[in-house]
JSON list of C-alpha atoms in Angstrom, two decimals:
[
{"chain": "A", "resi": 20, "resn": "UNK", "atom": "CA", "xyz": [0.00, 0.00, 0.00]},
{"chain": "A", "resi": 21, "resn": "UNK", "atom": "CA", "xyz": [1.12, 3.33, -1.10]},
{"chain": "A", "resi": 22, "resn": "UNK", "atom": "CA", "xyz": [0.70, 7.07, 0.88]},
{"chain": "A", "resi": 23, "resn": "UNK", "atom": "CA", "xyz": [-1.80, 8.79, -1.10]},
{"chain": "A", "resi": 24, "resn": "UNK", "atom": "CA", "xyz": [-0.27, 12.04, 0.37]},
{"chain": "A", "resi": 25, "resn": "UNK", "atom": "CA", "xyz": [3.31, 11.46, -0.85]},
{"chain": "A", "resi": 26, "resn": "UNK", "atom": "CA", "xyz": [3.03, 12.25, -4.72]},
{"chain": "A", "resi": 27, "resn": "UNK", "atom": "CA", "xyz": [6.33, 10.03, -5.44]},
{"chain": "A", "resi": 28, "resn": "UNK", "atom": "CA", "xyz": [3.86, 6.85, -4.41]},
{"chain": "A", "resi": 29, "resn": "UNK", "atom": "CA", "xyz": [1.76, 7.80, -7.57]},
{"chain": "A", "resi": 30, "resn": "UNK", "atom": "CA", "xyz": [4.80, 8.34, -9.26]},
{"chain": "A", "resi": 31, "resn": "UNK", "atom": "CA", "xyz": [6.43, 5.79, -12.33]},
{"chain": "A", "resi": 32, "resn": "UNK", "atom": "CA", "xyz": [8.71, 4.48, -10.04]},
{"chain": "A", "resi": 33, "resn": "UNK", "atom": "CA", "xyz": [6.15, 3.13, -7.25]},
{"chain": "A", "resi": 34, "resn": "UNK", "atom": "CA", "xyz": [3.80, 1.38, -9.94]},
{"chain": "A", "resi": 35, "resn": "UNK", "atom": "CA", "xyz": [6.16, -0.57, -12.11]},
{"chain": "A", "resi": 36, "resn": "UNK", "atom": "CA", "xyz": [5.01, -3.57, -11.31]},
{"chain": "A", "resi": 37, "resn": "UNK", "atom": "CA", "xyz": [1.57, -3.04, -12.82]},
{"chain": "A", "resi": 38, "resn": "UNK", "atom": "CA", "xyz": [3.49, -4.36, -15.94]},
{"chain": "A", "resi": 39, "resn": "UNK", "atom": "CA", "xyz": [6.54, -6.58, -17.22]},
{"chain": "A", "resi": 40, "resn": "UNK", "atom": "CA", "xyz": [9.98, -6.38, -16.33]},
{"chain": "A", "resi": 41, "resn": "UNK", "atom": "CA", "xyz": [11.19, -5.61, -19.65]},
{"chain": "A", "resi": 42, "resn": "UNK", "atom": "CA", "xyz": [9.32, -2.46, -19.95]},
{"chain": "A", "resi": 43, "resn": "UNK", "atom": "CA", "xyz": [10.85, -1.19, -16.59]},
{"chain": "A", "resi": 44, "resn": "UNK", "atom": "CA", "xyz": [13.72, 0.70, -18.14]},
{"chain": "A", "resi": 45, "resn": "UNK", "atom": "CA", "xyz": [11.59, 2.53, -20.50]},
{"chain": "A", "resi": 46, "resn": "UNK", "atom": "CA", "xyz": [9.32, 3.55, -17.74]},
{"chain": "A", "resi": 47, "resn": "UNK", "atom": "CA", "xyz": [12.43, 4.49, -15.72]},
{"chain": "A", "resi": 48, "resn": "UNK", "atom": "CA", "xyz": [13.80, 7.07, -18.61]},
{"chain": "A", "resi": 49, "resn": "UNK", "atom": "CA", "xyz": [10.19, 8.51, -18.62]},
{"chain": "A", "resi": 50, "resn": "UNK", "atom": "CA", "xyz": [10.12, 9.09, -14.80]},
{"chain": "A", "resi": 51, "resn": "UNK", "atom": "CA", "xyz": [13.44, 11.13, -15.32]},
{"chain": "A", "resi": 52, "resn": "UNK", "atom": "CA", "xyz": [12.26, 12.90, -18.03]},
{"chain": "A", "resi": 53, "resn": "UNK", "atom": "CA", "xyz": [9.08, 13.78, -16.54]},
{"chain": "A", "resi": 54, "resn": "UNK", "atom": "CA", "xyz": [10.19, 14.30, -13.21]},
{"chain": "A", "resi": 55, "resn": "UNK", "atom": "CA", "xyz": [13.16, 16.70, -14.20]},
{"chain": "A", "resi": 56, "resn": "UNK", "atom": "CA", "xyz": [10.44, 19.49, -15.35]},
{"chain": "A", "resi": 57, "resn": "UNK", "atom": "CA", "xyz": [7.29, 18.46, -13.50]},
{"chain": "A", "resi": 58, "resn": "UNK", "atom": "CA", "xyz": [8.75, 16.98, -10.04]},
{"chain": "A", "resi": 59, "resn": "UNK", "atom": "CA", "xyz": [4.73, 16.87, -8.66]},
{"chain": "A", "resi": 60, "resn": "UNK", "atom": "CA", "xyz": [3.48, 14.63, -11.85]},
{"chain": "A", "resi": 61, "resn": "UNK", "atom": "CA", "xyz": [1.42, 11.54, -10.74]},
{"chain": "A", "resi": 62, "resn": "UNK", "atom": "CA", "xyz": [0.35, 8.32, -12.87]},
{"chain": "A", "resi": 63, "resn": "UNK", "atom": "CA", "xyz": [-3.43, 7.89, -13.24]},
{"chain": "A", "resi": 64, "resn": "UNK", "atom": "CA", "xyz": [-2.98, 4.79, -14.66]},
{"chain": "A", "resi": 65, "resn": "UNK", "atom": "CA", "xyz": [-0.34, 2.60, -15.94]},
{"chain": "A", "resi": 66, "resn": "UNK", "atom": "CA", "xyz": [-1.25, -0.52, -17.98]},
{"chain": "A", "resi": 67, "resn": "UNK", "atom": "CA", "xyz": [-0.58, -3.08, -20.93]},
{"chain": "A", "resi": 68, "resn": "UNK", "atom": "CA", "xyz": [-3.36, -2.96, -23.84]},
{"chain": "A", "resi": 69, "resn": "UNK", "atom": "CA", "xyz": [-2.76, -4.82, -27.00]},
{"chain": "A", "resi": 70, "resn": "UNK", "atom": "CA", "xyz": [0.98, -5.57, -26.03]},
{"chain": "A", "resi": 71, "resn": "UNK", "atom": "CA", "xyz": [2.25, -2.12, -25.32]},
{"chain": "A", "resi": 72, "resn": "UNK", "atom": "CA", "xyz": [2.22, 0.67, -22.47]},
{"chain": "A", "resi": 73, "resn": "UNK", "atom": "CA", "xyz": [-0.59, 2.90, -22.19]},
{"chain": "A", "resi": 74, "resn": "UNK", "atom": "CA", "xyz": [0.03, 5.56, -19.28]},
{"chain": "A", "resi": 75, "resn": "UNK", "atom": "CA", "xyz": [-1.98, 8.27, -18.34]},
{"chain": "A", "resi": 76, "resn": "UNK", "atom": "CA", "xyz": [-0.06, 11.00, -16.31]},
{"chain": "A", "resi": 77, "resn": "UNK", "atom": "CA", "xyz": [-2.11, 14.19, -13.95]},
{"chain": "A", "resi": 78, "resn": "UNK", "atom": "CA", "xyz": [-0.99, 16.86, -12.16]},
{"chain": "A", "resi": 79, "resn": "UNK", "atom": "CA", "xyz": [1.37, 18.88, -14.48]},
{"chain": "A", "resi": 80, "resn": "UNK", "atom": "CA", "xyz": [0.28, 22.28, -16.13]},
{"chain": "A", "resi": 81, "resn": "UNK", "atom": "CA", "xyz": [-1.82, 22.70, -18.71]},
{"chain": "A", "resi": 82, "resn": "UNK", "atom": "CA", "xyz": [0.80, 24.49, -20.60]},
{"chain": "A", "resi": 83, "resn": "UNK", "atom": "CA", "xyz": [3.20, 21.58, -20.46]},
{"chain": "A", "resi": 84, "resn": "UNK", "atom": "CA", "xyz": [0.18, 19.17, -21.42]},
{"chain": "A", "resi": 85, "resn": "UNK", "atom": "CA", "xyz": [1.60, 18.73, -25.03]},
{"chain": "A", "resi": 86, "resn": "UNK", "atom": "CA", "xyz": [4.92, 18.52, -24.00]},
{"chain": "A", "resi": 87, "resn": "UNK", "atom": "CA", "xyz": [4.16, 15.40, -21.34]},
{"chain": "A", "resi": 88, "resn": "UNK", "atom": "CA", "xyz": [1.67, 14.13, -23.99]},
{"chain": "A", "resi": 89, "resn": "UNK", "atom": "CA", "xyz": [4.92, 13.47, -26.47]},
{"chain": "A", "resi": 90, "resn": "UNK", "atom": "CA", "xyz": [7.10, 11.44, -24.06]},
{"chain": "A", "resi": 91, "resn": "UNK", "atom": "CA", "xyz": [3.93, 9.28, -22.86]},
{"chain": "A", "resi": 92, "resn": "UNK", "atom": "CA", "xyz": [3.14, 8.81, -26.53]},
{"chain": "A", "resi": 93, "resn": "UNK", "atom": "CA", "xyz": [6.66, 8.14, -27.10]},
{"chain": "A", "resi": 94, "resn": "UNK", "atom": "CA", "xyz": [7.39, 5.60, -24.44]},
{"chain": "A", "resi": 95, "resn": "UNK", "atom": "CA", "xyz": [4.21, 4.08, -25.68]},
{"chain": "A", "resi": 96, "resn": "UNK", "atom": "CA", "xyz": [5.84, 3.43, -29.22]},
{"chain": "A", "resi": 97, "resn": "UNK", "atom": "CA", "xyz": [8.59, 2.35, -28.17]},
{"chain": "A", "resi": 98, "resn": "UNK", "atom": "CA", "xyz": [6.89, -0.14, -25.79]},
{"chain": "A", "resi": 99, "resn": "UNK", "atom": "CA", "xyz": [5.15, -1.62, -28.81]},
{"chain": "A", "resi": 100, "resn": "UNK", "atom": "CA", "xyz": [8.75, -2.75, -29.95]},
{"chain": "A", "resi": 101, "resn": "UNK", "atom": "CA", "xyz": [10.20, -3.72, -27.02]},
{"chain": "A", "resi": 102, "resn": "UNK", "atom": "CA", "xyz": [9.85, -7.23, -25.30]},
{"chain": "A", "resi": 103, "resn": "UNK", "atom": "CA", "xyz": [7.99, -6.39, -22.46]},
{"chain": "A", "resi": 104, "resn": "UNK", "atom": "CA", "xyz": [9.52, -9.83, -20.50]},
{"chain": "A", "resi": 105, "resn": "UNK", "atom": "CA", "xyz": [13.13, -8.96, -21.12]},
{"chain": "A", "resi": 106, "resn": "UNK", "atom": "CA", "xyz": [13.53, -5.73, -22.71]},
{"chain": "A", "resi": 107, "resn": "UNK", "atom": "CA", "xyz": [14.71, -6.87, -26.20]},
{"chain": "A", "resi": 108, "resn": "UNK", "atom": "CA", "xyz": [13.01, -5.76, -29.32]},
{"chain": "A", "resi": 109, "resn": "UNK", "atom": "CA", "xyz": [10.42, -7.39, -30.07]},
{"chain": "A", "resi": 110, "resn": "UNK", "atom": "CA", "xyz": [7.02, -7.81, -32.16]},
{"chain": "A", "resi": 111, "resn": "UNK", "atom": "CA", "xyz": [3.32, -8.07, -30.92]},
{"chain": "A", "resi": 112, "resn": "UNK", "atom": "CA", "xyz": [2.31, -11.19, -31.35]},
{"chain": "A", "resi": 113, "resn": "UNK", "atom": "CA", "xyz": [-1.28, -12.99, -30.53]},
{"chain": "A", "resi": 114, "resn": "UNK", "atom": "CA", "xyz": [-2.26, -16.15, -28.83]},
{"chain": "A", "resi": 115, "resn": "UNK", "atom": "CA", "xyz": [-6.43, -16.90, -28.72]},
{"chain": "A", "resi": 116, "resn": "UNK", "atom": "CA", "xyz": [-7.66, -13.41, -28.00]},
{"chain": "A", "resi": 117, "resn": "UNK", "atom": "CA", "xyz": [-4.10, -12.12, -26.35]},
{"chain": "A", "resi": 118, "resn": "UNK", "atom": "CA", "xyz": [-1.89, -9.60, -27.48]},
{"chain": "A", "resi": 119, "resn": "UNK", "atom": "CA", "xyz": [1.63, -9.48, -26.16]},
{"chain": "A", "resi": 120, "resn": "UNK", "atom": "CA", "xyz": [4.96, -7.61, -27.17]},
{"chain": "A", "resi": 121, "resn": "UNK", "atom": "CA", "xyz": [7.59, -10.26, -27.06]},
{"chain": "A", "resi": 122, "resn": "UNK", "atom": "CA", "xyz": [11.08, -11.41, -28.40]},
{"chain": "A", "resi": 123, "resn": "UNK", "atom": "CA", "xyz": [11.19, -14.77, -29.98]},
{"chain": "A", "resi": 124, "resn": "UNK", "atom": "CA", "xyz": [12.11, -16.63, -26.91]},
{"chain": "A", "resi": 125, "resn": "UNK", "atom": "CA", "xyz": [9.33, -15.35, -25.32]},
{"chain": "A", "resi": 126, "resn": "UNK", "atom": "CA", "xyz": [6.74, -15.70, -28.06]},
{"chain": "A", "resi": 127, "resn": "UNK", "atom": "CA", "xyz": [6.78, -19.47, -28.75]},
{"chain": "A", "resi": 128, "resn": "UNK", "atom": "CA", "xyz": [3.49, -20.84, -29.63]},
{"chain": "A", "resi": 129, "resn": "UNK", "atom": "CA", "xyz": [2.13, -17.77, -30.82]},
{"chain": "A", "resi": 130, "resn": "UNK", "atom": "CA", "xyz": [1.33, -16.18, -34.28]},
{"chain": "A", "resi": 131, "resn": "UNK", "atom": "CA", "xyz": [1.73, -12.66, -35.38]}
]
């Protein structure tokens, strides 16, 4: 359980493992990035959705909006590419009604 009051508990660092390992590092370049100009930012959510990252970050000005909007989005991209077990690139590949982000070693028995 996280303090509510203490904005570094809704902060990247403090929810990493709402997703794979492999997408830690990305998630930990965001944090810097966002935390060197907007040390108060808080995650709203933080999730995997058709085998990438899809974050939603509050509390920074509107002005900076766009700004914060272009490394989420970014991070997101690059998510999409990156094995989200290991960290490797990767593809999205399916299994049933799955969708995961995975290198090959990780993506045995599924299709793209």
């Amino acid at each position: 359980m996280h303090d509510e009051r203490d904005p570094s508990s809704r902060q990247l660092p403090a929810r990493l493992r709402a997703v794979g390992p492999g997408w830690h590092r990305l998630l930990a370049d965001l944090h810097e990035q966002l935390h060197a100009q907007h040390p108060g930012y808080q995650v709203d959510d933080l999730k995997e959705k058709f085998g990438a990252l899809r974050i939603k970050v509050i509390g920074v000005p509107d002005t900076a909006r766009p700004q914060v909007q272009a490394l989420v989005a970014d991070a997101e991209v690059q998510s999409a590419v990156t094995c989200e077990f290991c960290g490797a690139p990767a593809r999205r590949r399916r299994r049933n009604d799955t969708c995961a982000t995975a290198a090959t070693p990780h993506g045995h028995g599924t299709r793209s």
